[in-house]
Coordinates of N, CA and C in Angstrom, one line a residue:
Chain A
G1097 N -5.5 -13.4 18.1 CA -6.1 -13.9 16.8 C -5.1 -15.3 16.5
A1098 N -5.6 -16.2 15.5 CA -5.0 -17.3 15.1 C -3.4 -17.2 14.6
V1099 N -2.6 -17.8 15.1 CA -1.2 -17.6 14.6 C -0.7 -19.0 14.0
V1100 N -0.1 -18.6 12.8 CA 0.6 -19.8 12.0 C 2.0 -19.3 11.9
S1101 N 3.0 -20.4 12.1 CA 4.3 -20.2 11.9 C 4.8 -21.1 10.8
Q1102 N 5.8 -20.6 10.3 CA 6.9 -21.2 9.4 C 8.2 -21.3 9.7
H1103 N 8.5 -22.6 9.3 CA 10.2 -22.9 9.6 C 11.0 -23.5 8.6
P1104 N 12.0 -23.1 8.1 CA 12.6 -21.9 8.4 C 11.9 -20.7 7.5
S1105 N 12.4 -19.5 7.8 CA 11.8 -18.5 7.2 C 12.7 -18.2 6.1
R1106 N 13.9 -18.9 5.8 CA 14.6 -18.5 4.6 C 15.9 -19.8 4.7
V1107 N 15.8 -20.4 3.5 CA 16.7 -21.6 3.4 C 17.5 -21.3 2.1
I1108 N 18.8 -21.8 2.0 CA 19.3 -22.0 0.8 C 19.8 -23.3 0.5
C1109 N 19.6 -24.0 -0.5 CA 20.3 -25.3 -0.6 C 20.7 -25.6 -1.9
K1110 N 21.5 -26.6 -1.9 CA 22.2 -26.9 -3.4 C 21.2 -27.8 -4.3
S1111 N 21.4 -27.7 -5.3 CA 20.6 -28.4 -6.4 C 20.9 -29.9 -6.2
G1112 N 19.7 -30.4 -6.2 CA 19.6 -32.1 -6.0 C 19.5 -32.4 -4.5
T1113 N 19.5 -31.6 -3.5 CA 19.1 -31.7 -2.3 C 17.7 -31.8 -1.9
S1114 N 17.2 -32.3 -1.0 CA 15.6 -32.1 -0.5 C 15.7 -30.8 0.9
V1115 N 14.6 -30.3 0.7 CA 14.5 -29.5 1.9 C 13.0 -29.5 2.2
K1116 N 13.0 -29.4 3.7 CA 11.6 -29.6 4.4 C 11.2 -28.2 5.0
I1117 N 10.0 -27.8 4.9 CA 9.4 -26.6 5.4 C 8.2 -27.1 6.3
E1118 N 8.2 -26.6 7.6 CA 7.2 -26.9 8.6 C 6.1 -25.7 8.4
C1119 N 4.9 -25.9 8.9 CA 3.9 -25.0 9.0 C 3.1 -25.4 10.3
R1120 N 3.0 -24.5 11.3 CA 2.5 -25.1 12.3 C 1.2 -24.1 12.7
S1121 N 0.3 -24.4 13.2 CA -0.9 -23.7 13.7 C -0.5 -23.6 15.4
L1122 N -0.4 -22.5 15.7 CA 0.3 -22.2 17.3 C -0.9 -22.4 18.4
D1123 N -1.9 -21.9 18.0 CA -3.1 -21.8 19.1 C -4.5 -22.1 18.5
F1124 N -4.4 -23.1 17.6 CA -5.6 -23.9 17.4 C -5.4 -24.9 16.6
Q1125 N -6.2 -25.8 16.2 CA -6.2 -27.0 15.7 C -6.7 -26.7 14.0
A1126 N -5.9 -27.2 13.4 CA -6.0 -27.0 11.7 C -6.4 -28.3 11.2
T1127 N -7.7 -28.3 10.8 CA -8.1 -29.6 10.0 C -7.6 -29.6 8.6
T1128 N -7.5 -28.2 8.1 CA -7.1 -28.4 6.6 C -5.9 -27.1 6.5
M1129 N -4.7 -27.6 5.9 CA -3.7 -26.7 5.6 C -3.6 -26.6 4.1
F1130 N -3.2 -25.5 3.6 CA -2.8 -25.3 2.2 C -1.5 -24.7 1.9
W1131 N -1.0 -25.0 0.9 CA 0.4 -24.7 0.4 C 0.6 -23.7 -0.9
Y1132 N 1.0 -22.9 -0.8 CA 1.0 -21.7 -1.9 C 2.4 -21.5 -2.2
R1133 N 2.8 -21.0 -3.6 CA 4.0 -20.8 -3.8 C 3.8 -19.3 -4.7
Q1134 N 4.9 -18.6 -4.6 CA 4.5 -17.1 -5.1 C 5.9 -17.0 -5.8
F1135 N 5.8 -16.8 -7.1 CA 6.9 -16.2 -8.0 C 7.2 -14.8 -7.5
P1136 N 8.4 -14.2 -7.9 CA 8.7 -12.9 -7.7 C 7.9 -12.2 -8.4
K1137 N 7.2 -11.2 -7.8 CA 6.2 -10.2 -8.3 C 5.0 -10.8 -9.0
K1138 N 4.8 -11.7 -8.6 CA 3.6 -12.6 -9.0 C 2.5 -12.8 -7.8
S1139 N 1.4 -13.5 -8.3 CA 0.4 -13.9 -7.1 C 0.8 -15.2 -6.7
L1140 N -0.2 -15.6 -5.6 CA 0.1 -16.6 -4.8 C -0.7 -17.7 -5.7
M1141 N 0.1 -18.9 -5.8 CA -0.8 -20.0 -6.3 C -0.9 -21.1 -5.7
L1142 N -1.9 -21.6 -5.4 CA -2.3 -22.7 -4.6 C -1.6 -24.0 -5.1
M1143 N -0.8 -24.8 -4.3 CA -0.1 -25.9 -4.8 C -0.9 -27.2 -4.3
A1144 N -1.6 -27.2 -3.0 CA -2.1 -28.5 -2.5 C -3.0 -28.0 -1.4
T1145 N -3.8 -28.9 -1.0 CA -4.7 -28.9 0.3 C -4.7 -30.1 1.1
S1146 N -4.2 -30.1 2.1 CA -4.1 -31.3 3.0 C -5.0 -31.2 4.2
N1147 N -5.8 -32.4 4.3 CA -6.5 -32.4 5.6 C -5.7 -33.7 6.4
E1148 N -5.9 -33.3 7.8 CA -5.0 -34.0 8.7 C -5.5 -35.5 8.6
G1149 N -4.3 -36.3 8.5 CA -4.4 -37.8 8.5 C -4.9 -38.3 6.9
S1150 N -5.0 -37.5 6.1 CA -5.0 -37.8 4.8 C -4.3 -37.5 3.6
K1151 N -4.2 -38.1 2.4 CA -3.3 -37.5 1.5 C -3.7 -36.0 1.0
A1152 N -2.6 -35.4 0.5 CA -3.1 -34.1 -0.1 C -3.5 -34.0 -1.3
T1153 N -4.5 -33.2 -1.5 CA -4.9 -33.0 -2.9 C -4.0 -31.9 -3.8
Y1154 N -3.4 -32.4 -4.8 CA -2.7 -31.4 -5.6 C -3.4 -30.8 -6.7
E1155 N -3.1 -29.5 -6.8 CA -3.5 -28.7 -8.0 C -3.1 -29.1 -9.4
Q1156 N -3.7 -28.9 -10.4 CA -3.1 -29.6 -11.6 C -2.1 -28.7 -12.1
G1157 N -1.0 -29.6 -12.4 CA 0.3 -29.3 -12.8 C 1.3 -29.1 -11.6
V1158 N 0.9 -29.6 -10.5 CA 1.8 -29.7 -9.2 C 2.3 -31.0 -9.1
E1159 N 3.6 -31.3 -9.1 CA 4.2 -32.7 -9.0 C 4.1 -33.0 -7.8
K1160 N 3.2 -34.1 -7.4 CA 3.2 -34.5 -6.2 C 4.4 -35.3 -5.6
D1161 N 5.2 -35.8 -6.4 CA 6.6 -36.6 -6.2 C 7.6 -35.7 -5.9
K1162 N 7.3 -34.5 -6.3 CA 8.3 -33.4 -6.4 C 8.0 -32.6 -5.0
F1163 N 6.9 -32.7 -4.8 CA 6.6 -31.4 -3.6 C 5.7 -32.4 -2.5
L1164 N 6.4 -33.0 -2.0 CA 5.8 -33.9 -0.6 C 5.1 -33.3 0.3
I1165 N 3.9 -33.4 0.9 CA 3.2 -32.9 1.9 C 2.6 -33.8 2.8
N1166 N 2.9 -33.4 4.1 CA 2.6 -34.6 5.2 C 1.7 -33.6 6.0
H1167 N 0.5 -34.1 6.5 CA -0.3 -33.4 7.7 C -0.5 -34.2 8.6
A1168 N 0.4 -34.6 9.3 CA 0.5 -35.7 10.2 C -0.4 -35.2 11.6
S1169 N -0.6 -34.1 12.0 CA -1.2 -33.8 13.1 C -2.1 -32.6 13.0
L1170 N -2.9 -32.2 13.8 CA -3.8 -31.0 13.7 C -3.0 -29.7 13.9
T1171 N -1.8 -29.9 14.2 CA -1.2 -28.5 14.4 C 0.4 -28.4 13.4
L1172 N 0.3 -29.5 12.6 CA 1.6 -29.6 11.8 C 1.6 -30.2 10.5
S1173 N 2.0 -29.3 9.5 CA 2.1 -29.8 8.1 C 3.5 -29.5 7.6
T1174 N 4.0 -30.4 6.7 CA 5.4 -30.1 6.0 C 5.4 -30.3 4.6
L1175 N 6.2 -29.4 4.0 CA 6.2 -29.5 2.6 C 7.8 -30.0 2.4
T1176 N 8.0 -30.9 1.6 CA 9.4 -31.3 1.4 C 9.6 -31.1 -0.2
V1177 N 10.5 -30.3 -0.7 CA 11.0 -30.1 -2.0 C 11.9 -31.3 -2.2
T1178 N 11.6 -32.0 -3.0 CA 12.6 -33.0 -3.3 C 13.4 -32.8 -4.5
S1179 N 14.7 -33.3 -4.2 CA 15.7 -33.1 -5.4 C 15.5 -31.7 -6.1
A1180 N 15.9 -30.6 -5.2 CA 15.5 -29.3 -5.7 C 16.4 -28.9 -6.9
H1181 N 15.7 -27.9 -7.6 CA 16.4 -27.5 -8.6 C 16.4 -25.8 -8.6
P1182 N 17.1 -25.1 -9.2 CA 17.1 -23.7 -9.3 C 15.6 -23.1 -9.6
E1183 N 14.9 -23.7 -10.4 CA 13.5 -23.6 -10.9 C 12.6 -23.5 -9.7
D1184 N 12.9 -24.3 -8.5 CA 12.1 -24.4 -7.5 C 12.2 -23.4 -6.4
S1185 N 13.4 -22.4 -6.6 CA 13.5 -21.1 -5.7 C 12.3 -20.4 -6.0
S1186 N 11.6 -20.1 -4.8 CA 10.3 -19.3 -4.6 C 10.1 -18.9 -3.1
F1187 N 9.0 -18.3 -3.2 CA 8.4 -18.2 -1.8 C 7.4 -19.0 -1.7
Y1188 N 7.2 -19.6 -0.5 CA 6.3 -20.9 -0.1 C 5.6 -20.2 1.1
I1189 N 4.3 -20.2 1.0 CA 3.3 -19.9 2.0 C 2.4 -21.0 2.4
C1190 N 2.1 -21.2 3.7 CA 1.3 -21.9 4.1 C 0.0 -21.0 4.8
S1191 N -1.1 -21.9 4.8 CA -2.2 -21.5 5.6 C -2.9 -22.3 6.4
A1192 N -3.6 -22.2 7.4 CA -4.2 -23.1 8.0 C -5.7 -22.7 8.4
S1193 N -6.5 -23.9 8.4 CA -7.7 -23.6 8.8 C -8.4 -24.4 9.7
E1194 N -9.3 -23.8 10.6 CA -10.1 -24.8 11.6 C -11.4 -25.1 11.2
G1195 N -11.9 -24.4 10.4 CA -13.2 -24.5 9.8 C -13.3 -24.5 8.5
G1196 N -14.2 -23.5 7.9 CA -14.3 -23.4 6.4 C -12.9 -22.7 5.9
P1197 N -12.8 -22.8 4.7 CA -11.5 -22.3 4.0 C -11.9 -20.6 4.0
Y1198 N -12.7 -19.9 4.2 CA -12.9 -18.8 4.5 C -12.1 -18.1 5.6
E1199 N -11.9 -19.1 6.5 CA -11.2 -18.9 7.7 C -9.9 -19.3 7.7
Q1200 N -9.1 -19.0 6.7 CA -7.5 -19.2 6.6 C -6.6 -18.2 7.2
Y1201 N -5.9 -18.8 7.8 CA -4.7 -17.8 8.4 C -3.2 -18.3 7.9
F1202 N -2.6 -17.2 7.4 CA -1.5 -17.4 6.6 C -0.1 -17.4 7.4
G1203 N 0.8 -18.1 7.2 CA 2.0 -18.0 7.7 C 2.9 -17.0 7.3
P1204 N 3.9 -16.7 7.7 CA 4.8 -15.6 7.3 C 5.5 -16.0 6.2
G1205 N 5.8 -17.0 5.7 CA 6.2 -17.7 4.3 C 7.8 -18.1 4.5
T1206 N 8.4 -18.9 3.6 CA 9.5 -19.4 3.6 C 10.3 -19.3 2.1
R1207 N 11.4 -18.4 2.2 CA 12.1 -18.3 1.1 C 12.8 -19.1 0.6
L1208 N 12.8 -19.8 -0.5 CA 13.7 -21.0 -0.9 C 14.7 -20.5 -2.1
T1209 N 15.9 -20.7 -1.7 CA 16.7 -20.3 -2.9 C 17.5 -21.7 -3.1
V1210 N 17.5 -22.1 -4.5 CA 18.3 -23.4 -4.7 C 19.4 -22.8 -5.7
T1211 N 20.7 -23.2 -5.1 CA 21.7 -22.8 -6.1 C 22.4 -24.0 -6.7
Chain B
A777 N -10.4 -18.3 -17.2 CA -10.5 -17.0 -17.2 C -10.4 -16.6 -15.8
Q778 N -9.6 -15.5 -15.6 CA -9.4 -15.1 -14.2 C -10.6 -14.9 -13.3
K779 N -10.5 -15.4 -12.2 CA -11.7 -15.2 -11.2 C -11.5 -13.9 -10.6
V780 N -10.2 -13.3 -10.3 CA -10.3 -12.1 -9.7 C -9.2 -11.3 -10.6
T781 N -9.7 -10.1 -11.0 CA -8.8 -9.3 -11.7 C -8.5 -8.0 -11.1
Q782 N -7.2 -7.8 -10.9 CA -6.8 -6.4 -10.4 C -6.0 -5.9 -11.7
A783 N -6.5 -4.8 -12.5 CA -6.2 -4.5 -13.6 C -4.9 -3.4 -13.5
Q784 N -4.7 -2.9 -12.2 CA -3.5 -1.9 -12.0 C -2.4 -2.8 -11.4
T785 N -1.5 -2.7 -12.0 CA -0.2 -3.6 -11.8 C 0.4 -2.8 -10.7
E786 N 0.7 -1.5 -11.1 CA 1.3 -0.7 -10.0 C 0.7 0.7 -10.0
I787 N 0.7 1.5 -8.9 CA 0.2 2.8 -8.8 C 1.1 3.4 -8.0
S788 N 1.5 4.8 -8.4 CA 2.5 5.7 -7.3 C 1.7 6.6 -7.0
V789 N 2.0 7.1 -5.7 CA 1.1 8.3 -5.4 C 2.1 9.0 -4.2
V790 N 1.8 10.2 -3.9 CA 2.3 11.1 -3.1 C 1.6 11.2 -1.8
E791 N 2.5 11.1 -0.7 CA 1.9 10.8 0.5 C 0.8 11.9 0.8
K792 N -0.3 11.6 1.2 CA -1.5 12.2 1.7 C -2.6 12.3 0.4
E793 N -2.1 11.6 -0.4 CA -3.2 11.5 -1.7 C -3.9 10.2 -1.3
D794 N -5.3 10.4 -1.8 CA -6.3 9.2 -1.7 C -5.7 8.3 -3.0
V795 N -6.2 7.0 -2.6 CA -5.6 6.1 -3.7 C -6.8 5.2 -3.7
T796 N -7.4 4.6 -4.9 CA -8.2 3.3 -4.9 C -7.8 2.1 -5.8
L797 N -7.6 1.2 -5.2 CA -7.5 -0.1 -5.8 C -8.5 -0.8 -6.3
D798 N -8.5 -1.2 -7.3 CA -9.7 -1.9 -8.0 C -9.5 -3.4 -8.0
C799 N -10.8 -4.2 -7.9 CA -10.7 -5.5 -7.9 C -12.2 -6.0 -8.6
V800 N -11.9 -6.6 -9.4 CA -13.2 -7.2 -10.1 C -13.3 -8.7 -10.1
Y801 N -14.3 -9.3 -9.7 CA -14.3 -10.7 -9.6 C -15.4 -11.4 -10.4
E802 N -15.2 -12.8 -10.6 CA -16.2 -13.5 -11.4 C -16.6 -14.8 -10.8
T803 N -17.9 -14.9 -10.6 CA -18.2 -16.3 -9.8 C -19.6 -16.3 -10.3
R804 N -20.1 -18.0 -10.3 CA -21.3 -18.2 -10.7 C -22.1 -18.4 -9.3
D805 N -21.3 -18.8 -8.1 CA -21.7 -19.0 -6.7 C -22.4 -17.8 -6.2
T806 N -23.5 -18.2 -5.6 CA -24.5 -17.1 -4.9 C -23.6 -16.8 -3.6
T807 N -23.1 -17.7 -3.0 CA -22.3 -17.4 -1.6 C -20.8 -17.6 -2.0
Y808 N -20.0 -16.6 -1.6 CA -18.7 -16.4 -1.9 C -18.1 -15.5 -0.8
Y809 N -17.0 -15.3 -0.6 CA -16.2 -14.6 0.0 C -15.1 -13.9 -0.5
L810 N -15.1 -12.4 -0.2 CA -14.2 -11.5 -0.9 C -13.1 -11.0 0.3
F811 N -11.9 -11.0 0.0 CA -10.9 -10.5 0.8 C -9.9 -9.5 0.3
W812 N -9.4 -8.8 1.0 CA -7.9 -7.9 0.7 C -7.0 -8.3 1.7
Y813 N -5.6 -8.3 1.0 CA -4.7 -8.7 1.9 C -3.6 -7.5 1.3
K814 N -2.6 -7.4 2.4 CA -1.5 -6.4 2.3 C -0.1 -7.3 2.5
Q815 N 0.7 -7.2 1.4 CA 1.8 -8.0 1.4 C 3.1 -7.0 1.5
P816 N 3.5 -6.6 2.5 CA 4.8 -5.7 2.7 C 5.9 -6.4 2.1
P817 N 7.0 -5.6 1.9 CA 8.4 -6.3 1.5 C 8.9 -7.4 2.2
S818 N 8.5 -7.7 3.4 CA 8.8 -8.7 4.2 C 8.1 -10.2 3.9
G819 N 7.0 -10.1 3.0 CA 6.5 -11.1 2.4 C 5.1 -11.5 3.3
E820 N 5.2 -11.3 4.4 CA 4.1 -11.9 5.1 C 2.5 -11.3 4.8
L821 N 1.8 -12.0 4.3 CA 0.4 -11.4 4.0 C -0.4 -11.0 5.4
V822 N -1.1 -9.8 5.1 CA -1.6 -9.2 6.4 C -3.3 -9.0 6.0
F823 N -3.9 -9.7 6.8 CA -5.2 -9.8 6.4 C -6.0 -8.2 6.5
L824 N -6.7 -7.7 5.6 CA -7.3 -6.5 5.8 C -8.8 -6.6 6.1
I825 N -9.5 -7.5 5.2 CA -11.1 -7.4 5.2 C -11.5 -8.7 4.7
R826 N -12.6 -9.2 5.3 CA -13.3 -10.3 4.7 C -14.7 -10.0 4.4
R827 N -15.4 -10.0 3.3 CA -16.8 -9.8 3.1 C -17.7 -11.0 2.4
N828 N -18.6 -11.4 3.0 CA -19.5 -12.4 2.5 C -20.3 -11.7 1.3
S829 N -21.0 -12.5 0.5 CA -21.7 -12.2 -0.7 C -22.9 -11.6 -0.3
F830 N -23.5 -12.0 1.0 CA -24.8 -11.2 1.3 C -24.5 -10.0 2.0
D831 N -23.3 -9.4 2.1 CA -23.4 -8.2 2.9 C -22.7 -7.0 2.1
E832 N -23.4 -6.2 1.5 CA -23.1 -5.4 0.3 C -22.7 -4.0 1.2
Q833 N -22.7 -3.9 2.6 CA -22.5 -2.5 3.0 C -21.1 -2.3 3.0
N834 N -20.9 -0.9 2.6 CA -19.5 -0.8 2.6 C -18.9 -0.3 3.9
E835 N -17.5 -0.7 4.1 CA -16.9 -0.6 5.4 C -15.8 0.3 5.4
I836 N -15.8 0.9 6.7 CA -14.6 1.9 6.8 C -13.7 1.5 8.0
S837 N -12.6 1.4 7.8 CA -11.8 1.3 9.1 C -10.6 2.3 9.0
G838 N -10.8 3.3 9.9 CA -9.5 4.1 9.7 C -9.4 4.9 8.5
R839 N -8.2 4.8 7.9 CA -8.0 5.4 6.6 C -8.5 4.4 5.3
Y840 N -8.9 3.3 5.7 CA -9.2 2.2 4.8 C -10.9 2.1 4.7
S841 N -11.1 2.0 3.4 CA -12.6 1.8 3.2 C -12.7 1.1 1.9
W842 N -13.9 0.3 1.9 CA -14.2 -0.8 0.8 C -15.5 -0.6 0.3
N843 N -15.6 -0.7 -0.9 CA -16.8 -0.5 -1.6 C -17.0 -2.0 -2.5
F844 N -18.1 -2.5 -1.9 CA -18.7 -3.8 -2.5 C -19.9 -3.5 -3.4
Q845 N -19.8 -3.8 -4.5 CA -20.9 -3.7 -5.5 C -21.2 -5.1 -6.4
K846 N -22.0 -5.7 -5.9 CA -22.4 -6.9 -6.8 C -22.6 -6.6 -8.0
S847 N -23.5 -5.5 -8.5 CA -24.0 -5.2 -9.7 C -22.9 -5.2 -10.8
T848 N -21.6 -4.8 -10.1 CA -20.6 -4.5 -11.2 C -19.4 -5.7 -10.8
S849 N -19.8 -6.6 -9.8 CA -18.9 -7.6 -9.3 C -17.5 -7.0 -8.9
S850 N -17.4 -5.9 -8.2 CA -16.3 -5.3 -7.8 C -16.1 -5.1 -6.3
F851 N -15.0 -5.1 -5.9 CA -14.8 -4.9 -4.5 C -13.5 -4.0 -4.6
N852 N -13.8 -2.8 -4.5 CA -12.6 -1.8 -4.4 C -12.2 -1.2 -3.3
F853 N -11.0 -0.9 -3.1 CA -10.2 -0.7 -1.7 C -9.7 0.7 -1.8
T854 N -10.1 1.4 -0.9 CA -9.5 3.0 -0.9 C -8.9 3.3 0.4
I855 N -7.5 3.9 0.1 CA -6.9 4.4 1.2 C -7.1 6.0 1.1
T856 N -7.3 6.4 2.3 CA -7.5 8.1 2.6 C -6.1 8.6 3.0
A857 N -5.6 9.5 2.4 CA -4.7 10.2 3.2 C -3.2 9.1 3.1
S858 N -2.8 8.7 2.1 CA -2.0 7.6 1.9 C -0.5 8.1 2.7
Q859 N 0.0 6.9 3.3 CA 1.3 7.2 4.0 C 2.5 6.3 3.6
V860 N 3.7 6.6 3.6 CA 4.7 5.8 3.2 C 4.5 4.3 3.6
V861 N 4.1 4.2 4.8 CA 4.0 2.9 5.2 C 2.8 2.0 4.6
D862 N 1.9 2.5 3.9 CA 1.0 1.7 3.0 C 1.7 1.3 1.8
S863 N 3.0 1.5 1.6 CA 3.7 1.1 0.3 C 3.6 -0.6 0.4
A864 N 3.2 -1.2 -0.5 CA 3.0 -2.6 -0.6 C 2.4 -3.1 -1.7
V865 N 2.3 -4.6 -1.5 CA 1.4 -5.2 -2.9 C 0.3 -5.5 -2.0
Y866 N -0.9 -5.3 -2.7 CA -2.2 -5.6 -2.2 C -2.8 -6.4 -3.2
F867 N -3.3 -7.7 -2.5 CA -4.2 -8.6 -3.2 C -5.4 -8.6 -2.8
C868 N -6.4 -8.7 -3.9 CA -7.7 -9.2 -3.7 C -7.9 -10.7 -3.9
A869 N -8.9 -11.3 -3.1 CA -9.0 -12.6 -3.1 C -10.3 -13.1 -3.1
L870 N -10.8 -14.2 -3.6 CA -12.1 -14.8 -3.7 C -12.1 -16.2 -3.2
I871 N -13.1 -16.7 -2.3 CA -13.3 -18.0 -2.1 C -14.9 -18.2 -2.4
E872 N -14.8 -19.1 -3.3 CA -16.3 -19.5 -3.5 C -16.7 -20.7 -2.6
Y873 N -17.9 -20.7 -2.0 CA -18.5 -21.5 -0.9 C -18.3 -23.0 -1.3
N874 N -18.6 -23.3 -2.6 CA -18.7 -24.7 -3.1 C -17.4 -25.4 -3.6
F875 N -16.2 -24.4 -3.5 CA -14.9 -24.7 -4.2 C -13.8 -24.8 -3.1
N876 N -14.1 -24.2 -2.1 CA -13.2 -24.5 -1.1 C -11.7 -24.0 -1.4
K877 N -11.3 -23.1 -2.2 CA -9.9 -22.6 -2.3 C -9.9 -21.2 -2.6
F878 N -8.7 -20.4 -2.4 CA -8.7 -19.3 -2.5 C -8.3 -19.0 -4.1
Y879 N -8.8 -17.8 -4.6 CA -8.5 -17.4 -5.9 C -7.9 -15.8 -5.6
F880 N -6.5 -15.8 -5.9 CA -5.8 -14.4 -5.6 C -5.8 -13.8 -7.0
G881 N -6.1 -12.3 -6.7 CA -5.7 -11.6 -8.0 C -4.2 -11.6 -8.2
S882 N -3.8 -10.7 -9.3 CA -2.4 -10.6 -9.5 C -1.6 -9.6 -8.7
G883 N -2.4 -9.1 -7.9 CA -1.8 -7.8 -7.0 C -1.6 -6.6 -7.6
T884 N -1.8 -5.4 -7.0 CA -1.4 -4.2 -7.2 C -0.2 -3.6 -6.2
K885 N 1.0 -3.4 -6.9 CA 1.9 -2.8 -6.0 C 1.7 -1.3 -5.9
L886 N 1.6 -0.9 -4.6 CA 1.2 0.7 -4.3 C 2.7 1.3 -3.7
N887 N 3.2 2.2 -4.4 CA 4.3 3.0 -4.0 C 3.7 4.4 -3.6
V888 N 3.9 4.6 -2.2 CA 3.5 6.0 -1.6 C 5.0 6.7 -1.4
K889 N 5.1 7.9 -2.0 CA 6.4 8.6 -2.0 C 6.1 9.7 -1.0
P890 N 7.1 10.1 -0.3 CA 7.2 11.1 0.6 C 7.0 12.6 0.0

């Protein structure tokens, strides 16, 4: 089956610093990648959708200058949390699709803790 | 309005009991897809099933079964003879063909006690 990896799996950073999370499709070309955020004991909320080579489309209420998304290749998308604050602490999950959105494959997630 | 409702926040059962997780969805699209995912404590989402709106057949996979009823907009998930390893949060989700994005329910935490 299709495999999506995320790196790092856990990261702790200090308030005010930026942190980058990578999402890779290992055995397929992902024309579209999605980034989700999950607060503790809550559901997944879509943050943005990115298509290779074009700007990401952000969901309402998600600050695009705060959460920079780059989808530079068909196998890699990155999410950079800029000037992180404790309230950005969360579980971030990416997914990748090579066709329709109903064929999304999820990564294992990255737990971000901002101290 | 919530597109996917999982009214059960948390369910506790004793091992070997059967348990049904409810999912009610809302959409005006005629073409859509419904999913169930399992999220163990590790956090990784485990895909369980995908159903399209034109296939109302119930499905059984081992101890798991799904009941899709368009008349009541429900897609319920039953675990037969539950095991401790079934303890996890289960999410029901919907993708509408014309809107290109997942809508997740709020999840049901299942605790299976030995």
